[in-house]
mmCIF file with all atom_site columns, C-alpha atoms in Angstrom:
data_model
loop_
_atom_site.group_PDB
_atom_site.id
_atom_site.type_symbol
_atom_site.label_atom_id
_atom_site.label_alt_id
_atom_site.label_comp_id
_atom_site.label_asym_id
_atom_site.label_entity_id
_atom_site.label_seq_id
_atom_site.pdbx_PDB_ins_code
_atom_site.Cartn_x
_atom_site.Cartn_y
_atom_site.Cartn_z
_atom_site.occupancy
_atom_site.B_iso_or_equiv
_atom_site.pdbx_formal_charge
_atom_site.auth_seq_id
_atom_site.auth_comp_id
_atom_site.auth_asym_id
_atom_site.auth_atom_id
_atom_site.pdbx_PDB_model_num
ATOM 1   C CA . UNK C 1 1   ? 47.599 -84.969 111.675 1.00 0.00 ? 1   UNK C CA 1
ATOM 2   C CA . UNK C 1 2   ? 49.501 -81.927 111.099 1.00 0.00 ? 2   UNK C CA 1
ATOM 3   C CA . UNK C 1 3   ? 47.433 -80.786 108.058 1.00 0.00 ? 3   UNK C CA 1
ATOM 4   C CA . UNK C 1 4   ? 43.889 -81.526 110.393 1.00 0.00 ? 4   UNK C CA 1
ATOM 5   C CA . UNK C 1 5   ? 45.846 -79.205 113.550 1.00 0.00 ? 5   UNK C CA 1
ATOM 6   C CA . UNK C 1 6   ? 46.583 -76.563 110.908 1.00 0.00 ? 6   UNK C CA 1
ATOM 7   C CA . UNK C 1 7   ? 43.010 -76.118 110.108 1.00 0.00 ? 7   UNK C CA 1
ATOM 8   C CA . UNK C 1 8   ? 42.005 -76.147 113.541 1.00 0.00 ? 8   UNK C CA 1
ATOM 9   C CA . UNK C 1 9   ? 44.106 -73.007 114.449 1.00 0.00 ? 9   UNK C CA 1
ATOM 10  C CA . UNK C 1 10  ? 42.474 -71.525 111.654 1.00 0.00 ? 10  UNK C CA 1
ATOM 11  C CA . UNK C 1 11  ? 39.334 -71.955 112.878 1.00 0.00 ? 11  UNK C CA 1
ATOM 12  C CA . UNK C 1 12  ? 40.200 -70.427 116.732 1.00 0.00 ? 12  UNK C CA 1
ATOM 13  C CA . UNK C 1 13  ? 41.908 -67.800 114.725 1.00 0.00 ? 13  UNK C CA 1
ATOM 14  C CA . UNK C 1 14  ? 38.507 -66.727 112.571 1.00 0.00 ? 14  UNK C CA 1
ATOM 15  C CA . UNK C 1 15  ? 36.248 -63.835 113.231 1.00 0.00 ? 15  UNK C CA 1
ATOM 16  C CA . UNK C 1 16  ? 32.977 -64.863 114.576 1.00 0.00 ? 16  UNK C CA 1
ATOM 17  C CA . UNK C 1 17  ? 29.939 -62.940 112.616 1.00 0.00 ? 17  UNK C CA 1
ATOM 18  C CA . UNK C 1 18  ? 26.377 -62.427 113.740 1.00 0.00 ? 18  UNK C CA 1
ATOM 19  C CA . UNK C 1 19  ? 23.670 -62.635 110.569 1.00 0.00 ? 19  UNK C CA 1
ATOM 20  C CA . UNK C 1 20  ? 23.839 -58.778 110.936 1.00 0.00 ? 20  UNK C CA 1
ATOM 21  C CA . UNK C 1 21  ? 27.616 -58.286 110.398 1.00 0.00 ? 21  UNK C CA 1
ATOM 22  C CA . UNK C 1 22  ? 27.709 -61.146 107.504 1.00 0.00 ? 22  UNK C CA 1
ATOM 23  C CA . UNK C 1 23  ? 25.094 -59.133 105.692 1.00 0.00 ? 23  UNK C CA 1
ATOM 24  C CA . UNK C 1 24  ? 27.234 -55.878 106.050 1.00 0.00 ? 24  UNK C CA 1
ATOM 25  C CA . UNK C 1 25  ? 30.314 -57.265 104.993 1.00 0.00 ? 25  UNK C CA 1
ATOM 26  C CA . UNK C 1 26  ? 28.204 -58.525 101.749 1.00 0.00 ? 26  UNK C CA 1
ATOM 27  C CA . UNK C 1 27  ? 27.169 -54.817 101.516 1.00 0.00 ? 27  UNK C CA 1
ATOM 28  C CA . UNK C 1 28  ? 30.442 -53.885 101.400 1.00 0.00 ? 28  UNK C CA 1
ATOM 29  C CA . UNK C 1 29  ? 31.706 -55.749 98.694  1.00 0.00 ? 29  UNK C CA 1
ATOM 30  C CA . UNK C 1 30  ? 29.102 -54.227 96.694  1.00 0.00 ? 30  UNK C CA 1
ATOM 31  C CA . UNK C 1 31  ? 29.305 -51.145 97.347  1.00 0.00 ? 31  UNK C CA 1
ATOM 32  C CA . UNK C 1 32  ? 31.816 -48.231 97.341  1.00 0.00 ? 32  UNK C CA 1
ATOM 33  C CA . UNK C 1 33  ? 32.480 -48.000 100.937 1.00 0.00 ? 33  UNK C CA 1
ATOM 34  C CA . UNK C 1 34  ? 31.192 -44.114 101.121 1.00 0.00 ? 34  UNK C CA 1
ATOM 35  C CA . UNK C 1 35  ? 27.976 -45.099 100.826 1.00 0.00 ? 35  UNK C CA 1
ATOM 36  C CA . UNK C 1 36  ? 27.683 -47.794 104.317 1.00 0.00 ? 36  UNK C CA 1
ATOM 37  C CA . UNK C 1 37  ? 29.486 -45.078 106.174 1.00 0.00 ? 37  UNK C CA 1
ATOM 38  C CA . UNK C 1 38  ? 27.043 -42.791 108.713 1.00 0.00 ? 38  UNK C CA 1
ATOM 39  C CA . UNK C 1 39  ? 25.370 -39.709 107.373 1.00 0.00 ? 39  UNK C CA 1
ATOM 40  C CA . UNK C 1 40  ? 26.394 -36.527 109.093 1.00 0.00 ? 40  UNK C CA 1
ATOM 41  C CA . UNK C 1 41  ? 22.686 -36.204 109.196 1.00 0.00 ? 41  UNK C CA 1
ATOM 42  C CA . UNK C 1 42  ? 22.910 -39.065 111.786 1.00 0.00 ? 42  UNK C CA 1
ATOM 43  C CA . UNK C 1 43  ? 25.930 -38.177 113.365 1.00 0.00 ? 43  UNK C CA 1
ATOM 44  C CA . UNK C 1 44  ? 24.330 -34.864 113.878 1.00 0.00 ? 44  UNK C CA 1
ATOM 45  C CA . UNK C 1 45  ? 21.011 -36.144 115.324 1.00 0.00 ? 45  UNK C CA 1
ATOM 46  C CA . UNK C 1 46  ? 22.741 -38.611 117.843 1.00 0.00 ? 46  UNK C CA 1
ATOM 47  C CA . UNK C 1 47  ? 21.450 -37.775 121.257 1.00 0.00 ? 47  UNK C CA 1
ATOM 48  C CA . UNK C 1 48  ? 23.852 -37.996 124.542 1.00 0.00 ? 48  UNK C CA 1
ATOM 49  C CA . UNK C 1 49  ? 23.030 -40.820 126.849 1.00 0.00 ? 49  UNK C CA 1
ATOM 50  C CA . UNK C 1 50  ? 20.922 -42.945 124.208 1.00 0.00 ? 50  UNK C CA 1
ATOM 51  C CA . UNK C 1 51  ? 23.256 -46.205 124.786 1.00 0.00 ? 51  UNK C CA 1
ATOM 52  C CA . UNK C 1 52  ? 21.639 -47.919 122.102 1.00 0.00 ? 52  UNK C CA 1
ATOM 53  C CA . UNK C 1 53  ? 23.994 -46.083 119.068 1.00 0.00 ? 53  UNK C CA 1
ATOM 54  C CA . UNK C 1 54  ? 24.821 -47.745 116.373 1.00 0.00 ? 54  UNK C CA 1
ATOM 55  C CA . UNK C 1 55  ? 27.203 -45.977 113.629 1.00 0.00 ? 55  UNK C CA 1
ATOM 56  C CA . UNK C 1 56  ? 29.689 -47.433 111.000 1.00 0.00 ? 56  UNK C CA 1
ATOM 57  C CA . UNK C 1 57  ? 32.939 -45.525 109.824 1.00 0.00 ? 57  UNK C CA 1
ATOM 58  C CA . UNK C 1 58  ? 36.596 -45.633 108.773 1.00 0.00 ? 58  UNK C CA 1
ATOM 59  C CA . UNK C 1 59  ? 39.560 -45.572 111.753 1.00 0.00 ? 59  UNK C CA 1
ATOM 60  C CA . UNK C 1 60  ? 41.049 -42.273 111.247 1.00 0.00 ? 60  UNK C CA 1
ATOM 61  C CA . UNK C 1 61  ? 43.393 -42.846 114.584 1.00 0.00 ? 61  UNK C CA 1
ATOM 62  C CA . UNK C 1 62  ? 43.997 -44.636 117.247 1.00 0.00 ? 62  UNK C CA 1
ATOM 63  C CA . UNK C 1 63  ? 45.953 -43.805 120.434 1.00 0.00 ? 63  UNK C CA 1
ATOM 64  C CA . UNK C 1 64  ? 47.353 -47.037 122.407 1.00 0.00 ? 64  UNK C CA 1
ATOM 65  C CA . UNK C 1 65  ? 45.563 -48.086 125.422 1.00 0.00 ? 65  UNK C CA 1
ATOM 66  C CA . UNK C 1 66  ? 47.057 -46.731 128.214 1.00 0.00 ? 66  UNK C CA 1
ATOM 67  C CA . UNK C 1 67  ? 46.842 -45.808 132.129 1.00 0.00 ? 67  UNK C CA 1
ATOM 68  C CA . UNK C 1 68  ? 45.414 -42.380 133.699 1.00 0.00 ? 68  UNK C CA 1
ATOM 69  C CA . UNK C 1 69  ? 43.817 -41.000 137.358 1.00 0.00 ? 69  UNK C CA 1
ATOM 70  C CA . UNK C 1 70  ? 45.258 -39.580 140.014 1.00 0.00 ? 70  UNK C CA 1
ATOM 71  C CA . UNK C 1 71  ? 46.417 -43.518 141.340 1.00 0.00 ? 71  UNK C CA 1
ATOM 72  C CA . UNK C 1 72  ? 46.846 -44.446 137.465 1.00 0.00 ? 72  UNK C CA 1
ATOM 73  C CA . UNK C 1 73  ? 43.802 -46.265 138.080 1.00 0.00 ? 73  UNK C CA 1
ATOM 74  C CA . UNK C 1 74  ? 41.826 -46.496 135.031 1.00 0.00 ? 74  UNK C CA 1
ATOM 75  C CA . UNK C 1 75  ? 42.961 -47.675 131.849 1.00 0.00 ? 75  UNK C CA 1
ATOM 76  C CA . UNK C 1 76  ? 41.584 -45.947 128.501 1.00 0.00 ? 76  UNK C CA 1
ATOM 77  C CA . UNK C 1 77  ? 41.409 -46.775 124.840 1.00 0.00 ? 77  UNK C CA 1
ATOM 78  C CA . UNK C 1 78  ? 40.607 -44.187 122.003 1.00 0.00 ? 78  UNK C CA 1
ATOM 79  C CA . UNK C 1 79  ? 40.467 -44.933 118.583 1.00 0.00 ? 79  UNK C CA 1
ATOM 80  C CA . UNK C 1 80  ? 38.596 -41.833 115.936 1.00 0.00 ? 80  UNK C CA 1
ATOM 81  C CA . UNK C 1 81  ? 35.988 -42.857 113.393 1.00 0.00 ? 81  UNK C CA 1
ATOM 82  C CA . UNK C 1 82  ? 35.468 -40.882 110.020 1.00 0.00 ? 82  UNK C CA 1
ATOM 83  C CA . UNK C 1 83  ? 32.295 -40.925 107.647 1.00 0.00 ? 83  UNK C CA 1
ATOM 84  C CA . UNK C 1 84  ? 34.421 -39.471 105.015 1.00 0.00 ? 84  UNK C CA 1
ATOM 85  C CA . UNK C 1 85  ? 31.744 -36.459 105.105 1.00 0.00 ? 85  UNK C CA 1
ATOM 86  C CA . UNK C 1 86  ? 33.242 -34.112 107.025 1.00 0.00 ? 86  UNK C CA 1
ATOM 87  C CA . UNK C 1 87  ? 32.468 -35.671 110.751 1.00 0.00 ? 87  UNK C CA 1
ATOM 88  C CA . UNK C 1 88  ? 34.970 -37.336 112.887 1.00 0.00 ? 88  UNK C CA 1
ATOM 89  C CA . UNK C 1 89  ? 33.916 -38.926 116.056 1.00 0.00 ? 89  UNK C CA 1
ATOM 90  C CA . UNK C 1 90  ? 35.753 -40.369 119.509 1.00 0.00 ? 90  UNK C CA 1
ATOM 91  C CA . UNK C 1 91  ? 34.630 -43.415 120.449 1.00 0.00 ? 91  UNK C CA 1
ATOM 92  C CA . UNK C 1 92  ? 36.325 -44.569 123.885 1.00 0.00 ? 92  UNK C CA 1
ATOM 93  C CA . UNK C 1 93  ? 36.977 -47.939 125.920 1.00 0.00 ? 93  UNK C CA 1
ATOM 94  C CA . UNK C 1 94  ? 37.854 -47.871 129.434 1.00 0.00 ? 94  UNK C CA 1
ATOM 95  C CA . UNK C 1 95  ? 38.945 -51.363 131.989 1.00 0.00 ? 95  UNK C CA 1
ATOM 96  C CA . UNK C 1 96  ? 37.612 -54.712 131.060 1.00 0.00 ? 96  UNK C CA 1
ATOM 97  C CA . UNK C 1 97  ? 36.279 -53.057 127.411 1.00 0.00 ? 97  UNK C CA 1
ATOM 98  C CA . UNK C 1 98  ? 39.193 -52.456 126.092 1.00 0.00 ? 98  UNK C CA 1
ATOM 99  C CA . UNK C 1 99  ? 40.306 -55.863 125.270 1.00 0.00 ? 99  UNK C CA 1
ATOM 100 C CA . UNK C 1 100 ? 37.603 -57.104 123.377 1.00 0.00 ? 100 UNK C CA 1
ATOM 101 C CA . UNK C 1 101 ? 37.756 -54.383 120.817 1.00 0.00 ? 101 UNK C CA 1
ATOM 102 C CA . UNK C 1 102 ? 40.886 -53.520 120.705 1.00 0.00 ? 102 UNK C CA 1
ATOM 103 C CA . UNK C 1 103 ? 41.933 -56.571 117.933 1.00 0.00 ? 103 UNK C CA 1
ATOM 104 C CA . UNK C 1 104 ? 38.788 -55.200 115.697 1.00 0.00 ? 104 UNK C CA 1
ATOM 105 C CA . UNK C 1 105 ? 40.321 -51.544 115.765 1.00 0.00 ? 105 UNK C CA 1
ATOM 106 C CA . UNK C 1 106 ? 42.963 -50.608 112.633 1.00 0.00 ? 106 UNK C CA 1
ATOM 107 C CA . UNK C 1 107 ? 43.949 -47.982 110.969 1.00 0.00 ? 107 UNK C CA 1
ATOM 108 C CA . UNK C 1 108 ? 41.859 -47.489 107.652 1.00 0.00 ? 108 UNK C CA 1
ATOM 109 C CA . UNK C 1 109 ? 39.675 -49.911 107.894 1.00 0.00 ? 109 UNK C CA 1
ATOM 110 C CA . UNK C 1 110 ? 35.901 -49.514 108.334 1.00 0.00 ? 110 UNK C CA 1
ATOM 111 C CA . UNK C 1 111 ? 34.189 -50.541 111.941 1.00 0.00 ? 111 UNK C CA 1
ATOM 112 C CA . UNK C 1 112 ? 30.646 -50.956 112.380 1.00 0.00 ? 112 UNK C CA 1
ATOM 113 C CA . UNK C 1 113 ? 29.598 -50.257 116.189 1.00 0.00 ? 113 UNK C CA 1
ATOM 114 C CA . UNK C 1 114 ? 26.259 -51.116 117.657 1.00 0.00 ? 114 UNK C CA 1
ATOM 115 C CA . UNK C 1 115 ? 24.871 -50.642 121.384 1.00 0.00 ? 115 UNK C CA 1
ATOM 116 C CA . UNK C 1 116 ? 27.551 -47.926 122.084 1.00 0.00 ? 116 UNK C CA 1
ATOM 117 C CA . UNK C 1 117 ? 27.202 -44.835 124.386 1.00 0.00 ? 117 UNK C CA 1
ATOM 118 C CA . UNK C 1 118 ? 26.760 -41.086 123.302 1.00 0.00 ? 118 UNK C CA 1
ATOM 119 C CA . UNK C 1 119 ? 28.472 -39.136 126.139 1.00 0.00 ? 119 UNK C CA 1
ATOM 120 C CA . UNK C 1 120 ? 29.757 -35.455 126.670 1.00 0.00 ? 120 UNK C CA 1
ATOM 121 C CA . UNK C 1 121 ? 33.611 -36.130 127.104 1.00 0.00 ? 121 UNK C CA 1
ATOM 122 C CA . UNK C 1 122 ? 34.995 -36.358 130.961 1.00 0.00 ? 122 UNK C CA 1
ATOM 123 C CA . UNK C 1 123 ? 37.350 -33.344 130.165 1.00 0.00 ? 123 UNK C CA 1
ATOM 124 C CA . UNK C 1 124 ? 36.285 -31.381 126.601 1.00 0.00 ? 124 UNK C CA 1
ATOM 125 C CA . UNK C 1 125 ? 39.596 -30.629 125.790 1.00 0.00 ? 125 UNK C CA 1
ATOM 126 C CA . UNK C 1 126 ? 40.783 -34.284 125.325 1.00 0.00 ? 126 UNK C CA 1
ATOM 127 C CA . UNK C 1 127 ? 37.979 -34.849 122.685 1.00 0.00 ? 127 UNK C CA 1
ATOM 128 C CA . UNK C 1 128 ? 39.593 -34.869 119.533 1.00 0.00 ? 128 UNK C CA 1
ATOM 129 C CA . UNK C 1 129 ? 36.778 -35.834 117.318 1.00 0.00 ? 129 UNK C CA 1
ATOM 130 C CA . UNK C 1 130 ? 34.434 -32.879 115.856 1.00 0.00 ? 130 UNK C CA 1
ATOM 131 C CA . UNK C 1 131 ? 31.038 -33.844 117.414 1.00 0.00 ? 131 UNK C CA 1
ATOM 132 C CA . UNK C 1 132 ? 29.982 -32.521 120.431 1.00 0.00 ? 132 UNK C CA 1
ATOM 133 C CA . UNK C 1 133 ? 30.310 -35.761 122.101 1.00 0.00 ? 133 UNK C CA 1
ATOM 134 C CA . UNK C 1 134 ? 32.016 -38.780 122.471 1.00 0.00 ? 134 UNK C CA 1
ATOM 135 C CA . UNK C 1 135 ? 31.387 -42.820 122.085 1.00 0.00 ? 135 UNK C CA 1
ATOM 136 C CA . UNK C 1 136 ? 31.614 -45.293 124.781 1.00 0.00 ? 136 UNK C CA 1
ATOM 137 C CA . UNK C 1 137 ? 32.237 -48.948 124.129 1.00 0.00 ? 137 UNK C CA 1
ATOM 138 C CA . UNK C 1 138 ? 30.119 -50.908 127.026 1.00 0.00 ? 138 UNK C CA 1
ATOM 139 C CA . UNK C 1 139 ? 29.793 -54.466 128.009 1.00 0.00 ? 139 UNK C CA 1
ATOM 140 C CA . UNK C 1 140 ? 27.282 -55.081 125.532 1.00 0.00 ? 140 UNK C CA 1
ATOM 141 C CA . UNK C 1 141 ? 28.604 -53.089 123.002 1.00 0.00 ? 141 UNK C CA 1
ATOM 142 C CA . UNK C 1 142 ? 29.319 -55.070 119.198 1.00 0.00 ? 142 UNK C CA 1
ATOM 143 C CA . UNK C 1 143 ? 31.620 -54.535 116.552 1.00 0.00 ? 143 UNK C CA 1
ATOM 144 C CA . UNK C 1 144 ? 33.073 -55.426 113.474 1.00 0.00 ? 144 UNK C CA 1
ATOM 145 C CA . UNK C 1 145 ? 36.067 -55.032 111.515 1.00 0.00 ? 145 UNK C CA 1
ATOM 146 C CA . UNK C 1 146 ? 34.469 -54.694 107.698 1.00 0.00 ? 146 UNK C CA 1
ATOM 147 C CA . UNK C 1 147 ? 37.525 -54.275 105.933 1.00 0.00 ? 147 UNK C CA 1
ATOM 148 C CA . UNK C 1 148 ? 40.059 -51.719 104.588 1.00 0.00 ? 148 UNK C CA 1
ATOM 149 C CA . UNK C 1 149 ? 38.519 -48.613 103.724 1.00 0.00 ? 149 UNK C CA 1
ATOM 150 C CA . UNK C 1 150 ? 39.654 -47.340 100.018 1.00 0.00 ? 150 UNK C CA 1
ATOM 151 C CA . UNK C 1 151 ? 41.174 -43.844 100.963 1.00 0.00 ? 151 UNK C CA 1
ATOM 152 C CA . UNK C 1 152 ? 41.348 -42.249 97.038  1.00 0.00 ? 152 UNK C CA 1
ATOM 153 C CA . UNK C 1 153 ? 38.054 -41.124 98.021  1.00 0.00 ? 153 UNK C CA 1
ATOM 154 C CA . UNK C 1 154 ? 38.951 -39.327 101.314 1.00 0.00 ? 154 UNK C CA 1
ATOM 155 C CA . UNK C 1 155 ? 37.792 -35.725 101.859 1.00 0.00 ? 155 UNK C CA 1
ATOM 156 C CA . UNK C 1 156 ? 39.173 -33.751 104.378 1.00 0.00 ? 156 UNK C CA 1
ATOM 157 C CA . UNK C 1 157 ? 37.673 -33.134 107.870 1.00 0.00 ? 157 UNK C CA 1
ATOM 158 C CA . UNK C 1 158 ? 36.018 -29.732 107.525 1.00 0.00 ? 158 UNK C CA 1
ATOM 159 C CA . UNK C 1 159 ? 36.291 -27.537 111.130 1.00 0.00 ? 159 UNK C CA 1
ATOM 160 C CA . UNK C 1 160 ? 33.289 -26.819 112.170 1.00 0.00 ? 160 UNK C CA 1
ATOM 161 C CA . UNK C 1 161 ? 32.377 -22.947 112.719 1.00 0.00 ? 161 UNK C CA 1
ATOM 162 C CA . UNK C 1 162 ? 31.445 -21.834 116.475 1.00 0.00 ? 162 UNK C CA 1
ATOM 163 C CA . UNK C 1 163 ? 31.012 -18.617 118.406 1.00 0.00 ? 163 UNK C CA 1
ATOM 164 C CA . UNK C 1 164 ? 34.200 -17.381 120.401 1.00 0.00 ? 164 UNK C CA 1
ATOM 165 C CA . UNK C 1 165 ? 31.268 -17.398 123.492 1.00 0.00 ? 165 UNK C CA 1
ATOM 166 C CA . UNK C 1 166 ? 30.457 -21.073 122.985 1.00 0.00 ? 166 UNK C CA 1
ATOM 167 C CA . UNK C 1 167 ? 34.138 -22.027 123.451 1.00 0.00 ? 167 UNK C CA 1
ATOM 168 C CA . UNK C 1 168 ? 34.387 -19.711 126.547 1.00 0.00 ? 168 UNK C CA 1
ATOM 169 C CA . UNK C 1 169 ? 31.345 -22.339 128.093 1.00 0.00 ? 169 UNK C CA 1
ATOM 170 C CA . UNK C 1 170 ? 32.659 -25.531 127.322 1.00 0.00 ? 170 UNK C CA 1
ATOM 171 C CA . UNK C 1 171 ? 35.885 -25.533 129.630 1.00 0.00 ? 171 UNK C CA 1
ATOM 172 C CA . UNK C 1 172 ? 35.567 -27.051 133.006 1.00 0.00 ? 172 UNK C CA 1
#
């Protein structure tokens, strides 16, 4: 009996795939991991407010899940996805989002995200990724851990050139 509960708390313990994710994680073993990530082309061309987003890159950083507001109100996750190319994005949970994402989020390894948010960051200055915007996890949001990302082919996050006047107009 012990063998047969053993096996059943490996089973509650599994990652549950959709036909999408089991495909990617096939890609993935196939390929070099560089090439699944998103194209700064992409990345680029994302639009703010289009909640239908989907992007796949390696977890750069993460910064724990914690409370902020005036009345500590809110509670926020942040976690920073890399495509390796150059690009390095924020994508953000806040509340009852947080804890269904948070297990799928770890250093190094690669995350594919579907049905999240483009959205210009609540205060600029706490946007730590190199886009102009950020990524919102919603309700309907999916993701999936696709395993460790191999870093020997890592290329640093190039800054991105703007105009002394275009940082004057982005504070708030």
């Amino acid at each position: 009996m012990d063998g047969h509960k053993n096996k059943m708390e490996q089973l509650d313990e599994m990652e549950i795939l959709t036909p999408n994710e089991i495909l990617l994680k096939k890609e993935m073993e196939q390929l070099d991991g560089m090439e699944i990530l998103t194209s700064n082309e992409i990345l680029d061309n994302i639009k703010v407010y289009d909640s239908t987003v989907e992007v796949v890159g390696f977890v750069d950083g993460i910064e724990a899940s914690k409370y902020v507001g005036e009345k500590q109100q809110y509670k926020v996750f942040k976690f920073y996805i890399n495509n390796g190319q150059g690009r390095r994005v924020q994508v953000i949970a806040w509340n009852d989002d947080i804890e269904p994402v948070e297990p799928h989020v770890k250093l190094n390894h690669i995350i594919h995200l579907d049905g999240v948010q483009a959205r210009i960051p609540k205060v600029a200055r706490f946007n730590n990724g190199n886009v102009p915007y950020e990524l919102q996890i919603q309700t309907n949001s999916t993701y999936c851990n696709l395993g460790k990302y191999n870093s020997e082919q890592l290329i640093d996050v190039e800054p991105q050139l703007v105009e002394f006047c275009d940082v004057m107009n982005t504070s708030t």
